[in-house]
CSV table of C-alpha atoms in Angstrom, one decimal:
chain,number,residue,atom,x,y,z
T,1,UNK,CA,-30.9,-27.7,-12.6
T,2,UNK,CA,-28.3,-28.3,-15.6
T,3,UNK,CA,-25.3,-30.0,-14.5
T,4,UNK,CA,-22.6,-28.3,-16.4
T,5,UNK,CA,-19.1,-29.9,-16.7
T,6,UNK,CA,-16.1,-28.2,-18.9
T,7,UNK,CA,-15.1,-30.8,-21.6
T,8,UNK,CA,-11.6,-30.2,-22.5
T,9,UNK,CA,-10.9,-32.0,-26.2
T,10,UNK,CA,-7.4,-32.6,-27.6
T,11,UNK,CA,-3.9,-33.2,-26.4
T,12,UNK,CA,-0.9,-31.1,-27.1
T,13,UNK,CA,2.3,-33.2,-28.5
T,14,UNK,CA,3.8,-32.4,-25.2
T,15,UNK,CA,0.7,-34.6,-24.0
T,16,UNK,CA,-1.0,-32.3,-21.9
T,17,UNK,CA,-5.2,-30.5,-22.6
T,18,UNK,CA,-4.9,-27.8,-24.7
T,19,UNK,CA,-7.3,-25.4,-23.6
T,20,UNK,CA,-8.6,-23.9,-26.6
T,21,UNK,CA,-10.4,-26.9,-27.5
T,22,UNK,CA,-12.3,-26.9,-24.4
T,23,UNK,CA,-15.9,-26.8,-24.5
T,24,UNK,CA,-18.7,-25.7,-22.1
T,25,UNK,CA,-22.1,-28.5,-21.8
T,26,UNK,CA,-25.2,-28.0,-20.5
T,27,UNK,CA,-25.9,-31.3,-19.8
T,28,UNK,CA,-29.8,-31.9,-19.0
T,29,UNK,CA,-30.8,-33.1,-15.9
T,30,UNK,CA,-33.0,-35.9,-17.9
T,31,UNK,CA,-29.7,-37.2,-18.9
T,32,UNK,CA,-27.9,-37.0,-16.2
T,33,UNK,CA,-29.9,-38.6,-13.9
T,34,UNK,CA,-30.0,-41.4,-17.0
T,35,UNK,CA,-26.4,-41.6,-16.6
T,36,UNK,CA,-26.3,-41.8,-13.0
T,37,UNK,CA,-28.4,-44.9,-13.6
T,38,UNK,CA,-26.2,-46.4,-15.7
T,39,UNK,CA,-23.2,-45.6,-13.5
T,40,UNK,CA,-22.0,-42.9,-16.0
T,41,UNK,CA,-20.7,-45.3,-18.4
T,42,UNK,CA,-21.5,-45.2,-22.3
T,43,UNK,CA,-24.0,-48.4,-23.1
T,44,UNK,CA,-26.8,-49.5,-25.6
T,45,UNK,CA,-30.4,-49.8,-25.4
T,46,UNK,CA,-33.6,-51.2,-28.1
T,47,UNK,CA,-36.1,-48.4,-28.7
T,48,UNK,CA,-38.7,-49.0,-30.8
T,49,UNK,CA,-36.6,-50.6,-33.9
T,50,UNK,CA,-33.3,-49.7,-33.3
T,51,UNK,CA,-30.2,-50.1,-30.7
T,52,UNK,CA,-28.9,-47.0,-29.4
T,53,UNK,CA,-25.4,-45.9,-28.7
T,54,UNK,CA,-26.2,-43.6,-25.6
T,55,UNK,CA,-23.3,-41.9,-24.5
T,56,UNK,CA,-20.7,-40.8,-21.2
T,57,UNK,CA,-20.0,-37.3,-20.3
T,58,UNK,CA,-16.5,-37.7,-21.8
T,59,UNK,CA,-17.7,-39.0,-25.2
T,60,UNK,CA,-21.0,-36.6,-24.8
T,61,UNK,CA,-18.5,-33.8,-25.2
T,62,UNK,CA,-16.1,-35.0,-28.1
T,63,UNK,CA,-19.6,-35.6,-30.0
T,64,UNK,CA,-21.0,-32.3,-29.6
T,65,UNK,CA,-18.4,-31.1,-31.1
T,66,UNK,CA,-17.9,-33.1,-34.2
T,67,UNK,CA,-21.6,-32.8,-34.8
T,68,UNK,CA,-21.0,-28.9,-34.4
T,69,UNK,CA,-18.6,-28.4,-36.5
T,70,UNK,CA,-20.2,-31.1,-39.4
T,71,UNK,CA,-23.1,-28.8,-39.0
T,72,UNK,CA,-25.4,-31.6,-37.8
T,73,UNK,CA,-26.1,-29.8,-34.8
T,74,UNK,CA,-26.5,-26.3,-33.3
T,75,UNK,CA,-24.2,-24.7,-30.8
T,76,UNK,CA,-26.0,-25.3,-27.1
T,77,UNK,CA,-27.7,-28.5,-28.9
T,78,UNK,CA,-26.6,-31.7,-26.8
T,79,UNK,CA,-26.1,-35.0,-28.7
T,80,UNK,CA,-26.4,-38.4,-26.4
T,81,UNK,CA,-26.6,-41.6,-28.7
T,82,UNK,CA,-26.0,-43.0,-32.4
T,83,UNK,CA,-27.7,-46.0,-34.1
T,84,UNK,CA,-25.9,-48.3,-36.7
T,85,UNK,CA,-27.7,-46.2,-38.9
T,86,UNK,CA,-25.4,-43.0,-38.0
T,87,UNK,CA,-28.8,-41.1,-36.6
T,88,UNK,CA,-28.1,-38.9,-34.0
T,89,UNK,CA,-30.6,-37.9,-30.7
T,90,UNK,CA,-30.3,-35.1,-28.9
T,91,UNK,CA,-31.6,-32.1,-27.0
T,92,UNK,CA,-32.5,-29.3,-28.6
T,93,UNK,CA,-30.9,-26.1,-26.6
T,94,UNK,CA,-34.0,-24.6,-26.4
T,95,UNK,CA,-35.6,-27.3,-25.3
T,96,UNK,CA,-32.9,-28.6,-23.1
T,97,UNK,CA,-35.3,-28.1,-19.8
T,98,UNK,CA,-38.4,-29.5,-20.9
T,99,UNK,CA,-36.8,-33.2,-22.1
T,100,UNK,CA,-37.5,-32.8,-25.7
T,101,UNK,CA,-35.2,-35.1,-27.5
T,102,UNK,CA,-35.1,-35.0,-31.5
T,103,UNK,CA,-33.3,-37.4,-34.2
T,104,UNK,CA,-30.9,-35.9,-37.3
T,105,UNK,CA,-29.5,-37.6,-39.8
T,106,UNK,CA,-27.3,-36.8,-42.3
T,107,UNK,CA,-30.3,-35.1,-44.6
T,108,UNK,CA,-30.5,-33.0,-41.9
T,109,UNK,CA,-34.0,-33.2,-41.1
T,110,UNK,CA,-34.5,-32.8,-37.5
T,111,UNK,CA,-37.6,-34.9,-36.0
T,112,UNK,CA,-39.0,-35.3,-32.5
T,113,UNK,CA,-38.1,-38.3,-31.3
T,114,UNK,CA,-38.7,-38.6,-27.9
T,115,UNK,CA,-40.2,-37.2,-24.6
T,116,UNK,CA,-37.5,-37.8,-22.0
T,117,UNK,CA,-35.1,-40.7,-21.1
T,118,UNK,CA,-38.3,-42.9,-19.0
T,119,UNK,CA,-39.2,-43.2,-22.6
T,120,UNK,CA,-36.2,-45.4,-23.4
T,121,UNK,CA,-36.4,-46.8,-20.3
T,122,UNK,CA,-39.7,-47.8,-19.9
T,123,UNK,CA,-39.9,-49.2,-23.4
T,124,UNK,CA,-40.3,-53.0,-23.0
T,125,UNK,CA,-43.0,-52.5,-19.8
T,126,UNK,CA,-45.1,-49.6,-22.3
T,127,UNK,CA,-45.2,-52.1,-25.1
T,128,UNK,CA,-46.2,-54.6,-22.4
T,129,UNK,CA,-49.1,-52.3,-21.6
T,130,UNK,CA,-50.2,-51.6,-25.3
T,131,UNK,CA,-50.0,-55.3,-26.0
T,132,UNK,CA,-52.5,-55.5,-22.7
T,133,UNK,CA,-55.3,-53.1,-24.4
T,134,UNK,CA,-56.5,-56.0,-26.5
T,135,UNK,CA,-55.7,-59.0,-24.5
T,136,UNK,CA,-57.3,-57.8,-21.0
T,137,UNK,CA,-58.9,-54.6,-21.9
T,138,UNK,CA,-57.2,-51.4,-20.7
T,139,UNK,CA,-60.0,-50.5,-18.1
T,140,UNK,CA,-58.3,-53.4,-16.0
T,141,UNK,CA,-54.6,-52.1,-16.4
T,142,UNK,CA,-53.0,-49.9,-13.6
T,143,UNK,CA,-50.8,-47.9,-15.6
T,144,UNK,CA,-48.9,-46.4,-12.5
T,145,UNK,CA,-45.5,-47.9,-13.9
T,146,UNK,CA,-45.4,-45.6,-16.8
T,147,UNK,CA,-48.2,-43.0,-15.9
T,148,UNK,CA,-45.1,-39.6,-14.7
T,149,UNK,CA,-43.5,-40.3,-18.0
T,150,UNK,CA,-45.2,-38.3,-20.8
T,151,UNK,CA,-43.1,-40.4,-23.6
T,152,UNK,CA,-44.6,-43.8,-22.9
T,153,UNK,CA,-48.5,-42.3,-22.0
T,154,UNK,CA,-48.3,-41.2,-25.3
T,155,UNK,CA,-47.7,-44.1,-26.9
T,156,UNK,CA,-49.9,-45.9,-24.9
T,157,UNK,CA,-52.6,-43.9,-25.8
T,158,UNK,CA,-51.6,-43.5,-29.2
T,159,UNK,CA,-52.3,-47.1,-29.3
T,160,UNK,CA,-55.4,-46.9,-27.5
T,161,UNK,CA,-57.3,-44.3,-29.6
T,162,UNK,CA,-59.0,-46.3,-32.8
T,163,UNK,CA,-59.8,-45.6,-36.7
T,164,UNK,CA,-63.6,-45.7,-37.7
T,165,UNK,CA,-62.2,-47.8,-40.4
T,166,UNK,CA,-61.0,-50.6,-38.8
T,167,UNK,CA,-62.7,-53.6,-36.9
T,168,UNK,CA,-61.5,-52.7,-33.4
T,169,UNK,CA,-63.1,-49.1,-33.6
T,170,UNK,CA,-64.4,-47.9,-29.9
T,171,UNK,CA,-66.0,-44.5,-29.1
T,172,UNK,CA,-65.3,-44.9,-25.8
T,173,UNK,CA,-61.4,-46.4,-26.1
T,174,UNK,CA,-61.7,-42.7,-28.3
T,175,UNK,CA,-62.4,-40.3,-25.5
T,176,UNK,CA,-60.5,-41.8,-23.4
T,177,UNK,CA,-56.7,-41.7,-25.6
T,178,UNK,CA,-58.1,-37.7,-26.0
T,179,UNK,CA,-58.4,-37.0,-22.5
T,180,UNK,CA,-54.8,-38.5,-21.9
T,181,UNK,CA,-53.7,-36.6,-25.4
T,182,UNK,CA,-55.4,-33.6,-23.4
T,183,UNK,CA,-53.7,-33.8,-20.7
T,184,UNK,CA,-50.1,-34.8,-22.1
T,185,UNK,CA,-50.2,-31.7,-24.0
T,186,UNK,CA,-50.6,-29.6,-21.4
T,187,UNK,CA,-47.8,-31.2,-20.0
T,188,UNK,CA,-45.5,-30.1,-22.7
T,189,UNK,CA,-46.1,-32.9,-25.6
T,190,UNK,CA,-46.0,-31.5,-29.0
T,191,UNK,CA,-47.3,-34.7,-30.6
T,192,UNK,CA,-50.4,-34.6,-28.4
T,193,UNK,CA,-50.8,-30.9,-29.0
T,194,UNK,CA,-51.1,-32.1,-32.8
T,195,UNK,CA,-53.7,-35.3,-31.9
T,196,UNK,CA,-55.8,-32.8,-30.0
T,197,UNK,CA,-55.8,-30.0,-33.5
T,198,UNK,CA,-56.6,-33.0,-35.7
T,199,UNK,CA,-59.7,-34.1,-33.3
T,200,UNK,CA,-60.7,-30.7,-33.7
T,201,UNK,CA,-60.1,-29.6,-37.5
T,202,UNK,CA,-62.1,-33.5,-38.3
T,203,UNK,CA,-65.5,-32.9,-36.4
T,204,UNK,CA,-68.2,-32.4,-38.3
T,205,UNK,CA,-68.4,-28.5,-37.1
T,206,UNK,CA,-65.2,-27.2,-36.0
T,207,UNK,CA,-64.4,-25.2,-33.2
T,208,UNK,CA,-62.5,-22.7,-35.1
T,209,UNK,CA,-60.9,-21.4,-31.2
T,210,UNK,CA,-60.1,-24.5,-30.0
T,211,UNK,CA,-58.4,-25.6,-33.0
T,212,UNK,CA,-56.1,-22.1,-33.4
T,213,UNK,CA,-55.8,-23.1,-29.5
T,214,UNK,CA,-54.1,-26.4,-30.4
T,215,UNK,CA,-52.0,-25.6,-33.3
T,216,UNK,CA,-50.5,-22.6,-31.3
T,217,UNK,CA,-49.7,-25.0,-28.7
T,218,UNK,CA,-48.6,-27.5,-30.8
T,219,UNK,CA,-45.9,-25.2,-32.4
T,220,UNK,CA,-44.9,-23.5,-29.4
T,221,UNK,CA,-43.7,-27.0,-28.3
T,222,UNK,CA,-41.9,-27.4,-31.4
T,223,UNK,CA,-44.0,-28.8,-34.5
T,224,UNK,CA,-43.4,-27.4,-37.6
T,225,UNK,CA,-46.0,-29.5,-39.1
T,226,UNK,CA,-48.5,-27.6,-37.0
T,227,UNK,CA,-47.3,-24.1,-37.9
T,228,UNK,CA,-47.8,-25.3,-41.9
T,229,UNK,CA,-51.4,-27.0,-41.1
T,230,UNK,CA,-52.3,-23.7,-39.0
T,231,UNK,CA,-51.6,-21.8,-41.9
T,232,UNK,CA,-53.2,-23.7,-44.5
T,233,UNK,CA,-56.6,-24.0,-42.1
T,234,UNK,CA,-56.2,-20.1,-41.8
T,235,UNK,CA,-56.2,-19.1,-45.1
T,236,UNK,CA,-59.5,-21.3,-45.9
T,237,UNK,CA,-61.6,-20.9,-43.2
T,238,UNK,CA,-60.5,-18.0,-41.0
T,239,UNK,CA,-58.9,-15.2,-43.2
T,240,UNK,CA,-59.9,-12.5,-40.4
T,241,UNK,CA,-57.0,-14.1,-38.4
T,242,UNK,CA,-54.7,-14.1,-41.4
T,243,UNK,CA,-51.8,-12.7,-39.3
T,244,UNK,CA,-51.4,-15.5,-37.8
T,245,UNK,CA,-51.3,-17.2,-40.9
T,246,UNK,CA,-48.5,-15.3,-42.1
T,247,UNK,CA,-46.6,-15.6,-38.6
T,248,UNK,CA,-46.6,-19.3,-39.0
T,249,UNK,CA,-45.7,-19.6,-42.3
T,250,UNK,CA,-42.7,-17.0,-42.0
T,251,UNK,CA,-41.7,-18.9,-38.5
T,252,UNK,CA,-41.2,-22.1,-41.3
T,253,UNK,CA,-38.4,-20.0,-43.5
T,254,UNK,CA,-35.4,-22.1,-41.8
T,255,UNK,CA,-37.2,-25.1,-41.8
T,256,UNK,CA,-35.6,-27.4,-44.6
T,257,UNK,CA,-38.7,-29.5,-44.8
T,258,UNK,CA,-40.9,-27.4,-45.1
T,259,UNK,CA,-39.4,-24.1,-45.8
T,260,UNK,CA,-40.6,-23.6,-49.9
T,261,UNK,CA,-43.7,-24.8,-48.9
T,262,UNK,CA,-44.3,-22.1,-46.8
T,263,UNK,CA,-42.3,-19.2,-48.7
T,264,UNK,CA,-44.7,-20.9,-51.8
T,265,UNK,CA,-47.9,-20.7,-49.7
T,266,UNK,CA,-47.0,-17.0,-48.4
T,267,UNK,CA,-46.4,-16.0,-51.9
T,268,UNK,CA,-49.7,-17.4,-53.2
T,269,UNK,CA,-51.4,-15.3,-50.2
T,270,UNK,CA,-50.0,-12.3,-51.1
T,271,UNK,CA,-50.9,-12.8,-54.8
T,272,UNK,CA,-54.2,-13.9,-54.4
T,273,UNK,CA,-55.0,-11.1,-51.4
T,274,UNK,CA,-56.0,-13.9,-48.7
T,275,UNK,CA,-57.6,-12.3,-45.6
T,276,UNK,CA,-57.3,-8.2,-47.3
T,277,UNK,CA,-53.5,-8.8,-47.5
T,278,UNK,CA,-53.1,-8.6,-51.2
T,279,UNK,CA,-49.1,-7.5,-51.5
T,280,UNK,CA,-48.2,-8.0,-55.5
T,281,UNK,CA,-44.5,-6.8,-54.6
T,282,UNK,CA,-44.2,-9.2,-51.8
T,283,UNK,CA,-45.5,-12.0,-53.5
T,284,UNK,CA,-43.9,-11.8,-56.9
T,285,UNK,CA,-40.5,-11.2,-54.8
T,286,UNK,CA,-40.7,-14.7,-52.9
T,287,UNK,CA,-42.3,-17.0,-56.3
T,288,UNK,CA,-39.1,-15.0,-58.0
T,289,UNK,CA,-36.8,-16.4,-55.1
T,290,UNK,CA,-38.4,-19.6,-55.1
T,291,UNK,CA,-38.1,-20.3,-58.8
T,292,UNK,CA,-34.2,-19.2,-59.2
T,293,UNK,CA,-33.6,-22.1,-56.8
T,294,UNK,CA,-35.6,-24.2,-58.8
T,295,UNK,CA,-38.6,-24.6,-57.8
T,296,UNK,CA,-40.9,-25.8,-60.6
T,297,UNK,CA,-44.1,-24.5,-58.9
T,298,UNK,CA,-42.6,-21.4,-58.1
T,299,UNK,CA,-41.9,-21.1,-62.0
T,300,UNK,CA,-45.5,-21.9,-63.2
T,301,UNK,CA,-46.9,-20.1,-60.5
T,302,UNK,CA,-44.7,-16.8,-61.7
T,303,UNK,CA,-46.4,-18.0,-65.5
T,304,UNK,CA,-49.3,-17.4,-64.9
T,305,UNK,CA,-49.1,-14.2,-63.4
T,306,UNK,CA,-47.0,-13.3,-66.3
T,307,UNK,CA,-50.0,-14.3,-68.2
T,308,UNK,CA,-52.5,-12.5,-66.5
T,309,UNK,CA,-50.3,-9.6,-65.7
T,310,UNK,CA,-50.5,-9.3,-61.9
T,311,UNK,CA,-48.0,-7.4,-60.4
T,312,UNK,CA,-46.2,-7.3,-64.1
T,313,UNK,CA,-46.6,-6.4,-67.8
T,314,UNK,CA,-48.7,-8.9,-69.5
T,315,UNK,CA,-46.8,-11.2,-71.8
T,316,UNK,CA,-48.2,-14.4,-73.1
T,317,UNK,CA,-45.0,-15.2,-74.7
T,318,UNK,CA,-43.0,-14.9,-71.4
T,319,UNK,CA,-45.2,-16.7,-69.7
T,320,UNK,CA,-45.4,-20.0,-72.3
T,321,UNK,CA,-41.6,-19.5,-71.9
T,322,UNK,CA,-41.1,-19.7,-68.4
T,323,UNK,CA,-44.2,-22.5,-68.4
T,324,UNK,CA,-42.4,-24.6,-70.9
T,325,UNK,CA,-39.1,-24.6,-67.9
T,326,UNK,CA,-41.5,-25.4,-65.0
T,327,UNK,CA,-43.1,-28.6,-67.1
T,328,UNK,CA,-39.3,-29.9,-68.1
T,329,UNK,CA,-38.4,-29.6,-64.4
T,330,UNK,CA,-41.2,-31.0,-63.1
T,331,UNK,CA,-41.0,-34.4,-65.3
T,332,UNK,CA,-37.3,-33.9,-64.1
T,333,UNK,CA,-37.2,-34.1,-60.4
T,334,UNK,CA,-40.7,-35.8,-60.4
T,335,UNK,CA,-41.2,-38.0,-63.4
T,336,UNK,CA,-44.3,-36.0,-64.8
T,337,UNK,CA,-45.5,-32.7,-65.9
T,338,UNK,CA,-48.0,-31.1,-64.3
T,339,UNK,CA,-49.4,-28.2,-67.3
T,340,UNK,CA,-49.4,-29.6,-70.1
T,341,UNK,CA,-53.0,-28.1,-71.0
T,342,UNK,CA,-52.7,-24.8,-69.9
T,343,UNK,CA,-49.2,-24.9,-72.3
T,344,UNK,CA,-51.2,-26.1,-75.2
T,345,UNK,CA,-54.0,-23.4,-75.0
T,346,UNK,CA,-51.1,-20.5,-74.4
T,347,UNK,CA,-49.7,-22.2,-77.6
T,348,UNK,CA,-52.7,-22.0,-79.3
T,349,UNK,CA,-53.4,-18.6,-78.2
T,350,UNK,CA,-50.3,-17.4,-79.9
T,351,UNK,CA,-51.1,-19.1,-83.1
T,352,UNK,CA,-47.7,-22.1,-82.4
T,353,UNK,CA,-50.2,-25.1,-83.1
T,354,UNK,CA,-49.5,-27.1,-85.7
């Protein structure tokens, strides 16, 4: 159950509450119980590199709404600590129940973060435990200390799970982080729901079912990343589930990471026809979208259909124009060009070589 209290921010001159500042929070039960803990007074904790400012009811309110109002947060999102660093954790509102904690900063780029307060909590003992794996082998640890808090099983098997490209590499220690990665996703942990769509998309033969299975989980519990890689596996190697390739990438529109990626990628599907869903209009709409914002791939992209005339008149001068703009913005915003080739043979082809 939420514990809901009624923040009331800001004092009249006449020094009483003036009740239209007042503000309703759904405060988790997660965090509320952390408070209790911590006998509902604000107080720092280390988590993996950094000391956190986790903080009271009172201060919990007054927070939420600054970080509202700066746009750093969404209304129903709960903020509950601050590093020296000005990074901010807190619940997602639609993700309030299931312990999902996420760090912004002031690039606004939302991240998941964390699985619950036990994570922050049991920090120094999981650490103690991944420290174990080497130094008395992780078939003797009892890992009941950590094992009903998603956050630090993670991590531990996180740890656990080895690269074929380094010296300590174990089948076994293998199947065994997947099993817990199974499990923990099924529990609600988007980070394992990716681990377990990796395993699958890197076997040598790929359970094309189990993979879509894993993504769609994956995303459902929050990961953008997965919706993008869902997409992108899609388009290759199952075009007769494009819709779903589509869904994901539209679901990725508000996403500042990852947003002209997707709207990129979508257009580029419509223009090529992936999976039967050739859409000229579509496509040519979102590359024209894309490229009046600035993007320089957007530009080249809407070149060269220009020069082939798809979805337009062709026009070879047009399309060396707009070319020329994509290369001087790419060697802009990334230090190098990226068509300087194709440039030279449209040059050519109109007869402007020297």
């Amino acid at each position: 159950m939420h514990h809901k209290i009624l923040l009331l921010i800001g004092l009249s001159i006449f020094g009483f509450i003036d009740p239209s500042f007042s503000q309703e929070i759904k405060i988790p039960e997660d965090y509320q119980n952390f408070l209790d803990a911590h006998d509902q007074k604000s107080f720092d904790l280390f988590f993996r590199i950094d000391t956190w400012t986790f903080w009271d009811k009172k201060k919990l309110g007054e927070k939420s709404l600054e970080f509202t109002n700066k746009g750093w947060i969404k209304s129903g999102d709960v903020p509950i600590a601050i590093n020296a660093d000005e990074q901010i954790l807190y619940y997602p509102a639609k993700f309030l129940q299931d312990h999902h904690i996420y760090l912004v900063d002031s690039d606004l780029e939302p991240m998941f973060y964390a699985m619950g307060t036990c994570q922050f909590e049991l920090f120094e003992k999981t650490t103690s435990f991944i420290k174990g794996i080497e130094n008395e082998g992780y078939k003797k640890q009892d890992l009941a200390l950590i094992a009903n808090c998603p956050g630090s099983m993670f991590a531990y098997a996180f740890a656990l799970n080895t690269s074929e490209y380094d010296d300590n590499f174990s089948e076994e220690r293998n199947t065994q982080a997947r099993l817990m990665f199974e499990k923990l996703a099924l529990e609600g942990h988007p980070e394992a729901a990716n681990e377990m769509g990796d395993y699958h998309y890197f076997q040598a033969e790929v359970d094309t079912e189990k993979l879509i299975y894993w993504r769609e989980k994956a995303i459902e519990l929050g990961s953008e990343e997965d919706a993008y890689e869902l997409a992108d596996f899609i388009i290759d190697e199952a075009p007769d589930q494009i819709e779903k390739a589509i869904s994901a990438l539209k679901s990725l529109f508000n996403s500042k990471r990852y947003r002209e990626r997707a709207q990129l990628k979508l257009a580029r599907l419509y223009m090529r026809g992936s999976g039967g869903k050739k859409d000229y209009a579509k496509g040519l709409e979102l590359s024209q979208k894309l490229a009046e914002e600035g993007n320089h791939n957007a530009m080249a992209d809407l070149a060269f259909y220009q020069y082939r005339g798809m979805g337009m008149e062709k026009d070879v001068k047009k399309a060396l124009d707009l070319l020329r703009k994509a290369e001087a913005l790419s060697i802009k915003k990334t230090g190098r060009g990226n068509w300087e080739d194709f440039i030279k043979d449209l040059e050519q082809e109109l007869g402007e070589t020297n």
